[in-house]
GROMACS .gro file of C-alpha atoms in nm:
model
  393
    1UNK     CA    1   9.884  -5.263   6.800
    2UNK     CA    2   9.586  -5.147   6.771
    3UNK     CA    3   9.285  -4.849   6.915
    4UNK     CA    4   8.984  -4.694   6.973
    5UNK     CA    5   8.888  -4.357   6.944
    6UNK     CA    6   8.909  -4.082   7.086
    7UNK     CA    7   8.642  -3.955   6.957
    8UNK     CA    8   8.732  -3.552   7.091
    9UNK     CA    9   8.916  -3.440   7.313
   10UNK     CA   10   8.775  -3.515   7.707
   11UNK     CA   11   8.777  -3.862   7.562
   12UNK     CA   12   8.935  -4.176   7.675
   13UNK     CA   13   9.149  -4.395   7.384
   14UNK     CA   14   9.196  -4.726   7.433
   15UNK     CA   15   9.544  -4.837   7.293
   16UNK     CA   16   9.621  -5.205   7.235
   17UNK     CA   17   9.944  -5.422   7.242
   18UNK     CA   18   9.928  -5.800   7.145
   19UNK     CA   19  10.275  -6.048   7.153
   20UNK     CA   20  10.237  -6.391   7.021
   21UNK     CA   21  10.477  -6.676   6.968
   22UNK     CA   22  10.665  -6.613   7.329
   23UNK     CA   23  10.969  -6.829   7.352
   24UNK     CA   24  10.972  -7.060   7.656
   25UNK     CA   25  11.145  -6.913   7.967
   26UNK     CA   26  10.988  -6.588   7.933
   27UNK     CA   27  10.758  -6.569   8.144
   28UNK     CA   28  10.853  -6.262   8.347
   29UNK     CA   29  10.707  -5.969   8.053
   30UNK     CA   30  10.648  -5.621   8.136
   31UNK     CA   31  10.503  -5.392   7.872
   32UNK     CA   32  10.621  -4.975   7.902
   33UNK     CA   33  10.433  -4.735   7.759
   34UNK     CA   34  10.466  -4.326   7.701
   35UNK     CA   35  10.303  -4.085   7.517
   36UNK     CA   36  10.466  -3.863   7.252
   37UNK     CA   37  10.834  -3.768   7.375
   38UNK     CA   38  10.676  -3.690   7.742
   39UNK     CA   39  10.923  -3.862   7.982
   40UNK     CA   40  10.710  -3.821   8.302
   41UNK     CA   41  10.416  -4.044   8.063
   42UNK     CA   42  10.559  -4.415   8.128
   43UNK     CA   43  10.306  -4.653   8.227
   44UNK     CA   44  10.453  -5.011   8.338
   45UNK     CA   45  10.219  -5.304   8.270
   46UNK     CA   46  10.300  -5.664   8.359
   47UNK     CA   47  10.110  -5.935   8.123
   48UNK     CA   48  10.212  -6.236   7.939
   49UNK     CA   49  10.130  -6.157   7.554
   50UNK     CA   50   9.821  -5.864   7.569
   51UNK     CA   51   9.820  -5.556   7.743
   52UNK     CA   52   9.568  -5.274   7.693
   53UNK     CA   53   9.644  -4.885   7.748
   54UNK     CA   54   9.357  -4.661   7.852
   55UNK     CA   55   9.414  -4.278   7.808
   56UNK     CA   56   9.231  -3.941   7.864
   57UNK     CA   57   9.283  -3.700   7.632
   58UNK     CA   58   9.226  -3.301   7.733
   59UNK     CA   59   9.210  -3.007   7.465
   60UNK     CA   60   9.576  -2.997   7.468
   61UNK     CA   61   9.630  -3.295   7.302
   62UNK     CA   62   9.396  -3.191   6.955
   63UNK     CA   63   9.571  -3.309   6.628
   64UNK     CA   64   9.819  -3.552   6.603
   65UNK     CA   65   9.949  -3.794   6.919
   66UNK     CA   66  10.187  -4.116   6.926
   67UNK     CA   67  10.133  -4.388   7.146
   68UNK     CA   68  10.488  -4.563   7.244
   69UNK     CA   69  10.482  -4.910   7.389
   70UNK     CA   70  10.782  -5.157   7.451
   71UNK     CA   71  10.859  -5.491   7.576
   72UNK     CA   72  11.125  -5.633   7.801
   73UNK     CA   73  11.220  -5.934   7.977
   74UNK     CA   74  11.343  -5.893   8.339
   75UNK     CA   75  11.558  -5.838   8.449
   76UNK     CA   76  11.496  -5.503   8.233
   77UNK     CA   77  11.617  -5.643   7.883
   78UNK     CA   78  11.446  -5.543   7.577
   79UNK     CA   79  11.296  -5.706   7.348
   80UNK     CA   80  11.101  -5.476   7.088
   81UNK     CA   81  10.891  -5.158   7.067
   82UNK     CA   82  10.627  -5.004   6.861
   83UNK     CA   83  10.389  -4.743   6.802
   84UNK     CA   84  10.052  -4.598   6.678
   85UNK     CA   85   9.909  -4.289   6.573
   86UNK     CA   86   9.619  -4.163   6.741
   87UNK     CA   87   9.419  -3.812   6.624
   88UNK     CA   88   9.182  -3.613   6.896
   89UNK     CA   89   8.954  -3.379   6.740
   90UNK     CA   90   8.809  -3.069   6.844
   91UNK     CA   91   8.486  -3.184   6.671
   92UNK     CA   92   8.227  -3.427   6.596
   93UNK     CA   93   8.397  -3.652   6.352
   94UNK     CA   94   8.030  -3.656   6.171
   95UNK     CA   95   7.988  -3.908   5.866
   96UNK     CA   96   7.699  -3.856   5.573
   97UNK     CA   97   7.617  -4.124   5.306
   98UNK     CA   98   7.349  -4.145   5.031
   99UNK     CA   99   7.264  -4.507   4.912
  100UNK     CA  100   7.034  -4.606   4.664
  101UNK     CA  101   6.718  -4.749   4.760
  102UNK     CA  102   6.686  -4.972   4.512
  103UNK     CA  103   6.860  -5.059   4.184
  104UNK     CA  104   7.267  -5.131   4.054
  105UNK     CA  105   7.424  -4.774   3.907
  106UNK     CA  106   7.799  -4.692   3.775
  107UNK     CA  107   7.909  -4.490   4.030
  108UNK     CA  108   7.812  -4.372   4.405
  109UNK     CA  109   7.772  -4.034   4.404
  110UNK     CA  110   7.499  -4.090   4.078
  111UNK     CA  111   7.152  -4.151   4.131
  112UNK     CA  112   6.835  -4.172   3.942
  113UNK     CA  113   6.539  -3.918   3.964
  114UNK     CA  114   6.360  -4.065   4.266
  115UNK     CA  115   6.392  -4.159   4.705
  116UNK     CA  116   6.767  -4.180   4.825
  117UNK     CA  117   6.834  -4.302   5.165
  118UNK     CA  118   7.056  -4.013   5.338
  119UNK     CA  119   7.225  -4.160   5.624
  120UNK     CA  120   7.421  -3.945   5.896
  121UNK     CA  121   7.623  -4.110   6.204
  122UNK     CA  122   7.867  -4.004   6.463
  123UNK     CA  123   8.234  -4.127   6.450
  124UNK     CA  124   8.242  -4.209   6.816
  125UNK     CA  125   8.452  -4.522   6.892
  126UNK     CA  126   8.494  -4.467   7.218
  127UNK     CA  127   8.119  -4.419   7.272
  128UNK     CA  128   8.180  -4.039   7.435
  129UNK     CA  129   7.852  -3.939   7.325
  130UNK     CA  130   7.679  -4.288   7.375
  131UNK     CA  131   7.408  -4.146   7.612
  132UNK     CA  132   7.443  -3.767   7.495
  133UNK     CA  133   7.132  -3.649   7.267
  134UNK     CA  134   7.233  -3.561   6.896
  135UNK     CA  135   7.053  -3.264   6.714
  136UNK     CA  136   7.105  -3.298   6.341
  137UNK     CA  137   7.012  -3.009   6.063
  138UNK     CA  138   7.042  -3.103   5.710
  139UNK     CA  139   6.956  -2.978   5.364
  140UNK     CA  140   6.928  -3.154   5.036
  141UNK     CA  141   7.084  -2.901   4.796
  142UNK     CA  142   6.760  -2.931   4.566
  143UNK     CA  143   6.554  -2.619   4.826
  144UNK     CA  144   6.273  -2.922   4.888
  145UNK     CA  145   6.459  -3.091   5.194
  146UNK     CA  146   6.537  -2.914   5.570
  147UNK     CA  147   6.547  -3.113   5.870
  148UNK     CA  148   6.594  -3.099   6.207
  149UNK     CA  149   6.576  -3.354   6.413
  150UNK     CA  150   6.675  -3.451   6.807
  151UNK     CA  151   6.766  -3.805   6.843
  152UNK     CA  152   6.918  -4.065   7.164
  153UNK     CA  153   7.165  -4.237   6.943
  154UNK     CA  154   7.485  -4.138   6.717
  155UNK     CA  155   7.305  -4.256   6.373
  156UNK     CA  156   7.024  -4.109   6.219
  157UNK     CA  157   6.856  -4.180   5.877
  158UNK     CA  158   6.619  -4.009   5.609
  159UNK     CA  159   6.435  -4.047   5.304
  160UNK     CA  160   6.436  -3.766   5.036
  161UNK     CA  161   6.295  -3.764   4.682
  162UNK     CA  162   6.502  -3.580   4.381
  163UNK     CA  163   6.241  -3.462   4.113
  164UNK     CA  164   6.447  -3.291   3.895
  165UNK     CA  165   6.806  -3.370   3.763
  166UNK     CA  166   7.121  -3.174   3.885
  167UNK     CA  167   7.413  -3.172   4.118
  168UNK     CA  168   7.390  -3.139   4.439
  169UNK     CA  169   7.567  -3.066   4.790
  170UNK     CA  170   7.373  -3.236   5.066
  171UNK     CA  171   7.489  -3.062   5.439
  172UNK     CA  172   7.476  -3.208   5.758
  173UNK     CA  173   7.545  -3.046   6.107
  174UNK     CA  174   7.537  -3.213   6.411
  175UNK     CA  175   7.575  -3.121   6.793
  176UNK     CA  176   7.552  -3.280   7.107
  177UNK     CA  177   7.656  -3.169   7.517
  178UNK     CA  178   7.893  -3.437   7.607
  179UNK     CA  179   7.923  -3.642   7.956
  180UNK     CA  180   8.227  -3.366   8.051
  181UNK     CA  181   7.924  -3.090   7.980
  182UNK     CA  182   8.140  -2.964   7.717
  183UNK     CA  183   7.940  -2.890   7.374
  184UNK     CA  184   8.064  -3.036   7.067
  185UNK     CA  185   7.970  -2.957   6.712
  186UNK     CA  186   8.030  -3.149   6.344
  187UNK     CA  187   7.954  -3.063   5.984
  188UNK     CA  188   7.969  -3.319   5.691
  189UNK     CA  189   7.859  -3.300   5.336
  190UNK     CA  190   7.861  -3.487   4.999
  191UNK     CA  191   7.808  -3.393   4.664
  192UNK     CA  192   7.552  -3.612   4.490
  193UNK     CA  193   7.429  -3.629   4.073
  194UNK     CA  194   7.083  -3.690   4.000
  195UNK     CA  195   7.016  -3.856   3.661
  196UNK     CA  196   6.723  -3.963   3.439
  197UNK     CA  197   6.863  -4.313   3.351
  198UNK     CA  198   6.814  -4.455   3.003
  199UNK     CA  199   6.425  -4.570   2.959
  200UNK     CA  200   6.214  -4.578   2.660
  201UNK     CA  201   6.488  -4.678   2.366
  202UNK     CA  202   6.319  -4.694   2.054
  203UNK     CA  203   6.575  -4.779   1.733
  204UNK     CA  204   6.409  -4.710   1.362
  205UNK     CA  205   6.363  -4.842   1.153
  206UNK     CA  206   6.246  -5.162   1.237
  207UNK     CA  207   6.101  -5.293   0.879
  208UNK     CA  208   6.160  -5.345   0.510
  209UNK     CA  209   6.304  -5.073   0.314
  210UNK     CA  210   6.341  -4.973  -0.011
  211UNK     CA  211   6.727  -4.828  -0.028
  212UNK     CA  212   7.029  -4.980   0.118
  213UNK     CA  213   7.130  -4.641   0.221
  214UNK     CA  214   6.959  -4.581   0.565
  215UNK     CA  215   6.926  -4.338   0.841
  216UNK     CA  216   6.900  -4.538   1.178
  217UNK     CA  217   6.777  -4.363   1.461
  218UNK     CA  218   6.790  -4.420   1.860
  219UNK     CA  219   6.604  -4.211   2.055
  220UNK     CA  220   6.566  -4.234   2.440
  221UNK     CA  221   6.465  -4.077   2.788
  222UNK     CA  222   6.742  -4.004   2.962
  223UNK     CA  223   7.014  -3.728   3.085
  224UNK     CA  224   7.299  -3.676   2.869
  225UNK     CA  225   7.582  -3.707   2.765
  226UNK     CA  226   7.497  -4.015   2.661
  227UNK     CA  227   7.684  -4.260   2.456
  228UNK     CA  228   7.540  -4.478   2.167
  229UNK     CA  229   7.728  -4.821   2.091
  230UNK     CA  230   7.599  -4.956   1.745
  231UNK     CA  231   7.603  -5.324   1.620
  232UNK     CA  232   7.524  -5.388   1.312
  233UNK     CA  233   7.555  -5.786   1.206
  234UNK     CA  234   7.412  -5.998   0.939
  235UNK     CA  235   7.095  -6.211   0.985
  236UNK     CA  236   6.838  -6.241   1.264
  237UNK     CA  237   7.019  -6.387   1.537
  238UNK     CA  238   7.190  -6.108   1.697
  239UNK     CA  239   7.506  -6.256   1.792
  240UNK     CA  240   7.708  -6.010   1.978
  241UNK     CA  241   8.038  -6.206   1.911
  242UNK     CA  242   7.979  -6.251   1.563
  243UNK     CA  243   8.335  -6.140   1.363
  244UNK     CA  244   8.172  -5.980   1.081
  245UNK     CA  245   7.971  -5.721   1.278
  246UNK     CA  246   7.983  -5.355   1.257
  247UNK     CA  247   8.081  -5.162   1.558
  248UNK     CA  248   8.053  -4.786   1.577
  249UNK     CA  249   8.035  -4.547   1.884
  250UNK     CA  250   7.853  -4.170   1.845
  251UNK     CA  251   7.815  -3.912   2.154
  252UNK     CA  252   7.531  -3.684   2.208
  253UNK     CA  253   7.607  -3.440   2.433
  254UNK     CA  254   7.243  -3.251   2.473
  255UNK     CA  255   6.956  -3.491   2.425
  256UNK     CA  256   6.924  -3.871   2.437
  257UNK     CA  257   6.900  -3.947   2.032
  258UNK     CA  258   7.160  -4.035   1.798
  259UNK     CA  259   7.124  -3.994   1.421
  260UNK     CA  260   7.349  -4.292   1.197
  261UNK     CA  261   7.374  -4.287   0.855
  262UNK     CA  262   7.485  -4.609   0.724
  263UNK     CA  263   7.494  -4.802   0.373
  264UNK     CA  264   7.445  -5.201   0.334
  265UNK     CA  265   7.661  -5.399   0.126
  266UNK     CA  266   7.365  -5.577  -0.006
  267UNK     CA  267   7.013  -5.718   0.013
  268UNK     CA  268   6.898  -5.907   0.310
  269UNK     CA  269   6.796  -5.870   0.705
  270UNK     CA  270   7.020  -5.706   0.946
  271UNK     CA  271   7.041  -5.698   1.328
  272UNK     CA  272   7.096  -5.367   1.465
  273UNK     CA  273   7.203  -5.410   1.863
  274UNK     CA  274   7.207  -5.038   2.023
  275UNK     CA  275   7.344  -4.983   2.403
  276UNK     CA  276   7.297  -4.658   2.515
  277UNK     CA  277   7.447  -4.555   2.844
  278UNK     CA  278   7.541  -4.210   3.069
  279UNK     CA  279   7.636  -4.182   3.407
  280UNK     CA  280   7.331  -4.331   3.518
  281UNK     CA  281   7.314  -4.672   3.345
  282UNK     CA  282   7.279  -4.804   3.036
  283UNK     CA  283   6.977  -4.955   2.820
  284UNK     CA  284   7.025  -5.210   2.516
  285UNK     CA  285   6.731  -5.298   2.268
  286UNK     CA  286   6.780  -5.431   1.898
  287UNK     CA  287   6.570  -5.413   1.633
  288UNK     CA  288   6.513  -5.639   1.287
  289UNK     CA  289   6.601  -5.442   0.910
  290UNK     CA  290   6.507  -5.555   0.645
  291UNK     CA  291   6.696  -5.414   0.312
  292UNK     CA  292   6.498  -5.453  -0.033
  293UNK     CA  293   6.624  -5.139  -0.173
  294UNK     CA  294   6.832  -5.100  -0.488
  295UNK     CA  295   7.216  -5.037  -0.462
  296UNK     CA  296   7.371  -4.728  -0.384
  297UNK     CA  297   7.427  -4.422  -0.636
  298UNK     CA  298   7.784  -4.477  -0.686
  299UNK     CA  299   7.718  -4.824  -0.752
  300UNK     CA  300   7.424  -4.788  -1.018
  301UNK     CA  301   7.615  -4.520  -1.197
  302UNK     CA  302   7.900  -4.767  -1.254
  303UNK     CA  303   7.679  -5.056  -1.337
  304UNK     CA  304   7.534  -4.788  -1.631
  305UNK     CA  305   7.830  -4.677  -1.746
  306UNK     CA  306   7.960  -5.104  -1.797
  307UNK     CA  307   7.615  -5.148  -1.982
  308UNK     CA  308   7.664  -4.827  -2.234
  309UNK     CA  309   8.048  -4.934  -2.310
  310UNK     CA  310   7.872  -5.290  -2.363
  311UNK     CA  311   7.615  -5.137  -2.641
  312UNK     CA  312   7.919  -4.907  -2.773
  313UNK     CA  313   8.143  -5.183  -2.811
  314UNK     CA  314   7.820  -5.439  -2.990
  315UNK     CA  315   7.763  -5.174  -3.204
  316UNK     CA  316   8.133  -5.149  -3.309
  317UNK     CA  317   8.149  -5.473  -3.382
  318UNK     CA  318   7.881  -5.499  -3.575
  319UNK     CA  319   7.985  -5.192  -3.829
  320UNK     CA  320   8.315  -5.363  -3.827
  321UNK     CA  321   8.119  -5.707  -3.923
  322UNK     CA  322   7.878  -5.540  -4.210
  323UNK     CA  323   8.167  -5.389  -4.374
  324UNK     CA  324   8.383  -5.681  -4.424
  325UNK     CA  325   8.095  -5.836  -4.556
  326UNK     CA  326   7.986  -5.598  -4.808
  327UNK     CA  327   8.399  -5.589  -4.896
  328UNK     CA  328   8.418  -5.946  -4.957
  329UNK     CA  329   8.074  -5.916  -5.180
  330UNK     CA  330   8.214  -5.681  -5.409
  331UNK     CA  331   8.250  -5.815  -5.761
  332UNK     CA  332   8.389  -5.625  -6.041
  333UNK     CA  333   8.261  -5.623  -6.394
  334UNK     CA  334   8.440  -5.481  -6.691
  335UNK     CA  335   8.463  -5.110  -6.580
  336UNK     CA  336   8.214  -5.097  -6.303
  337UNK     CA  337   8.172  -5.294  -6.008
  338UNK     CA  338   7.890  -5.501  -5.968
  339UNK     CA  339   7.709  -5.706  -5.685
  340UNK     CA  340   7.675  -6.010  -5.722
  341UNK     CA  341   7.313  -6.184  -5.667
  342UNK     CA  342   7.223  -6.469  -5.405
  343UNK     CA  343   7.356  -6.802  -5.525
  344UNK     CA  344   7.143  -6.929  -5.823
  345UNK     CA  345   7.145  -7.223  -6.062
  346UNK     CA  346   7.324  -7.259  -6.426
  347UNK     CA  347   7.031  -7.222  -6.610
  348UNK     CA  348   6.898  -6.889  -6.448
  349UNK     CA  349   7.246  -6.729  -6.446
  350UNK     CA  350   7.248  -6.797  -6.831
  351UNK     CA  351   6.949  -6.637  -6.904
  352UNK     CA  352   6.928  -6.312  -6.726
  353UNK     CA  353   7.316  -6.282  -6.908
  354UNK     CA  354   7.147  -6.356  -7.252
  355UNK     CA  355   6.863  -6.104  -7.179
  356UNK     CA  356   7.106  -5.844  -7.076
  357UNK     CA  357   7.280  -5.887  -7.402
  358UNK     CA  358   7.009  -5.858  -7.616
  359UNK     CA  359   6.901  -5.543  -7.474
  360UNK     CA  360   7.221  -5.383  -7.499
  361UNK     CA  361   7.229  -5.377  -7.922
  362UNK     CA  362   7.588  -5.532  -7.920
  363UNK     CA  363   7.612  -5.604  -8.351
  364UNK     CA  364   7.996  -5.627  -8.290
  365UNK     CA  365   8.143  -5.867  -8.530
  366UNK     CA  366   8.420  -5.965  -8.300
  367UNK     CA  367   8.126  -6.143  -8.025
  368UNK     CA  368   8.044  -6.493  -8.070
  369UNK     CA  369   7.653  -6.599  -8.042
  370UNK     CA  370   7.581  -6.842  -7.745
  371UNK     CA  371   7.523  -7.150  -7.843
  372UNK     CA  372   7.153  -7.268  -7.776
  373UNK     CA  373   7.009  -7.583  -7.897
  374UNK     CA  374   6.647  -7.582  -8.011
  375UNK     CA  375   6.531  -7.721  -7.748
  376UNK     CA  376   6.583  -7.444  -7.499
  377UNK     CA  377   6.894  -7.660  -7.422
  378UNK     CA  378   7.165  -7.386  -7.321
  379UNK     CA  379   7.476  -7.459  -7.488
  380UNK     CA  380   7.855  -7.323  -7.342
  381UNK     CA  381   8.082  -7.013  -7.366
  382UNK     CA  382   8.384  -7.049  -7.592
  383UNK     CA  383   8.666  -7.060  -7.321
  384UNK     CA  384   8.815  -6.675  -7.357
  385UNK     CA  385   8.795  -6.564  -7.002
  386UNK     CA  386   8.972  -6.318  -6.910
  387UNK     CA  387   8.934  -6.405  -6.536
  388UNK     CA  388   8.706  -6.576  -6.301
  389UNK     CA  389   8.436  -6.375  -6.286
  390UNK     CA  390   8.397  -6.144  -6.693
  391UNK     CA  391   8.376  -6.362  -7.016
  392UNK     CA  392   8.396  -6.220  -7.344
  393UNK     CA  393   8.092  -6.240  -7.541
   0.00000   0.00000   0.00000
């Protein structure tokens, strides 16, 4: 089943019931309908599989009605029955829409500073007011736009330009005299946002620096909130499904700009992909970074402090090294130690002993003379060492 209209009350519904796949033999179909629980409403229609109901429907009948039909098979059996709701208004069912006049945007009720096509048309499926003229009276919501307008038809159509941002309740009422000379009246209204969409994104820095710890900016025209999606990936090719990229999200709430502080890992040129978006649309622009700058704090003051327990621990080892030397250098001589002198031959460790000897008076009668030849041959030492190193003399 289906039907059309009414469109108010005085107007005539047209109520629809379609049968298919008939058995054979049944060719004698009669279709009953009523209206509501009224018993004195039964209609008898005879058809084969399509029958149509036509009804008028007065003031008494505003709000809610149910159209009965059923089917039977003479002589009087039934087959099946159904039903459809129909409502009759007191009013001008009265419709309002806003549609973009050009451009793709999230959502319907948002639209960008500029025209909007505001669209207004009579619910009237039963074409009650077909002939009837329609006065309309709208406002925008923004004080710019107020209309009225007479017009031969159930649809009407205007252009209006938003020049500031906001919210806003756009009104419509309509009213027309209909055929029964009875006047009708409709109101309609949707609520509409007007947004500055994302233009104009600008991310910073886009050249070499000096430090690897950075302050990226992204700054924009556009009504917030607005959201920031940052992608920061190695390289120059700006590969949005790259696995090693950086993904971070920040809101602004007040203006379009968003503020990142953000440390590289090392040396080298970064892509830095940026989306911005708000209710409006969204806006994506990159930008190239490249990082020359010297590591972070933290990591320099660790670096230092390895390179000054490097120089403590040389200069440890070198203390340690001198020491041990001088130990092993160490010679001692009769009652007092003495050091020994850089590797020399027989002959000049001979004489500096005999010289050392002479000057030192020694008349004791126990000593025996070294033996030298007269050529300035050097003779031996009688063998009475005491140890290695101290002869007796």
């Amino acid at each position: 089943m289906n039907n059309l209209g009414p469109t108010v009350y005085g107007a005539n519904s047209i109520t629809r019931a379609i049968i298919s796949n008939i058995p054979d033999g049944y060719d004698n179909l009669f279709y009953m309908w009523h209206i509501n629980d009224e018993i004195f409403s039964f209609r008898i229609h005879r058809a084969y599989n399509e029958t149509s109901f036509i009804h008028q429907w007065d003031v008494n009948d505003v709000g809610r009605n149910k159209v009965h039909v059923c089917l039977f098979v003479e002589p009087f059996i039934l087959i099946k029955c159904n039903s459809t709701i129909i409502f009759v208004n007191d009013h001008i069912p009265v419709n309002v829409q806003v549609k973009h006049t050009s451009g793709r945007w999230l959502k319907t009720d948002i639209f960008p500073l500029g025209t909007v096509n505001i669209t207004c048309n009579l619910i009237d499926p039963s074409k009650f007011f077909e002939n009837s003229t329609v006065k309309f009276k709208w406002t925008s919501g923004d004080q710019q736009g107020y209309v009225n307008t007479s017009i031969n038809g159930t649809n009407w159509t205007i252009q209006h330009r938003y020049i500031t941002t906001g919210h806003y309740t756009i009104k419509i009422n309509a009213s027309a005299t209909g055929p029964n000379f009875a006047n009708y009246f409709g109101i309609a209204s949707t609520n509409i946002t007007i947004y500055e969409p994302i233009t104009g994104l600008i991310v910073q820095p886009n050249k070499a620096v000096e430090n690897r710890h950075v302050n990226l900016t992204a700054s924009c025209n556009g009504t917030a909130p607005v959201y920031f999606e940052w992608l920061i990936m190695r390289g120059d090719t700006c590969q949005f499904d790259d696995e090693n990229s950086t993904r971070i999200t920040t809101l602004n709430e007040d203006v379009c700009f968003s503020l990142l502080e953000y440390t590289f890992n090392s040396s080298g040129v970064y892509c830095i992909n940026v989306t911005a978006m708000n209710l409006g649309g969204s806006y994506l622009m990159k930008s190239l970074v490249h990082i020359n700058g010297p590591v972070s704090p933290a990591i320099t003051a660790t670096v230092a402090a390895v390179v000054v327990l490097i120089i403590f621990a040389l200069l440890l080892i070198y203390v340690m090294y001198t020491q041990t030397v001088t130990r092993k250098q160490r010679i001692e001589v009769a009652n007092f130690d003495y050091l020994s002198p850089p590797p020399q031959d027989e002959k000049s460790r001979f004489k500096k002993l005999t010289d050392w000897f002479a000057s030192s008076n020694q008349s004791y009668s126990d000593r025996h003379p070294l033996l030298i030849g007269d050529d300035n041959n050097y003779g031996s030492i009688p063998h009475r060492r005491f140890d290695n190193n101290v002869y007796e003399l």
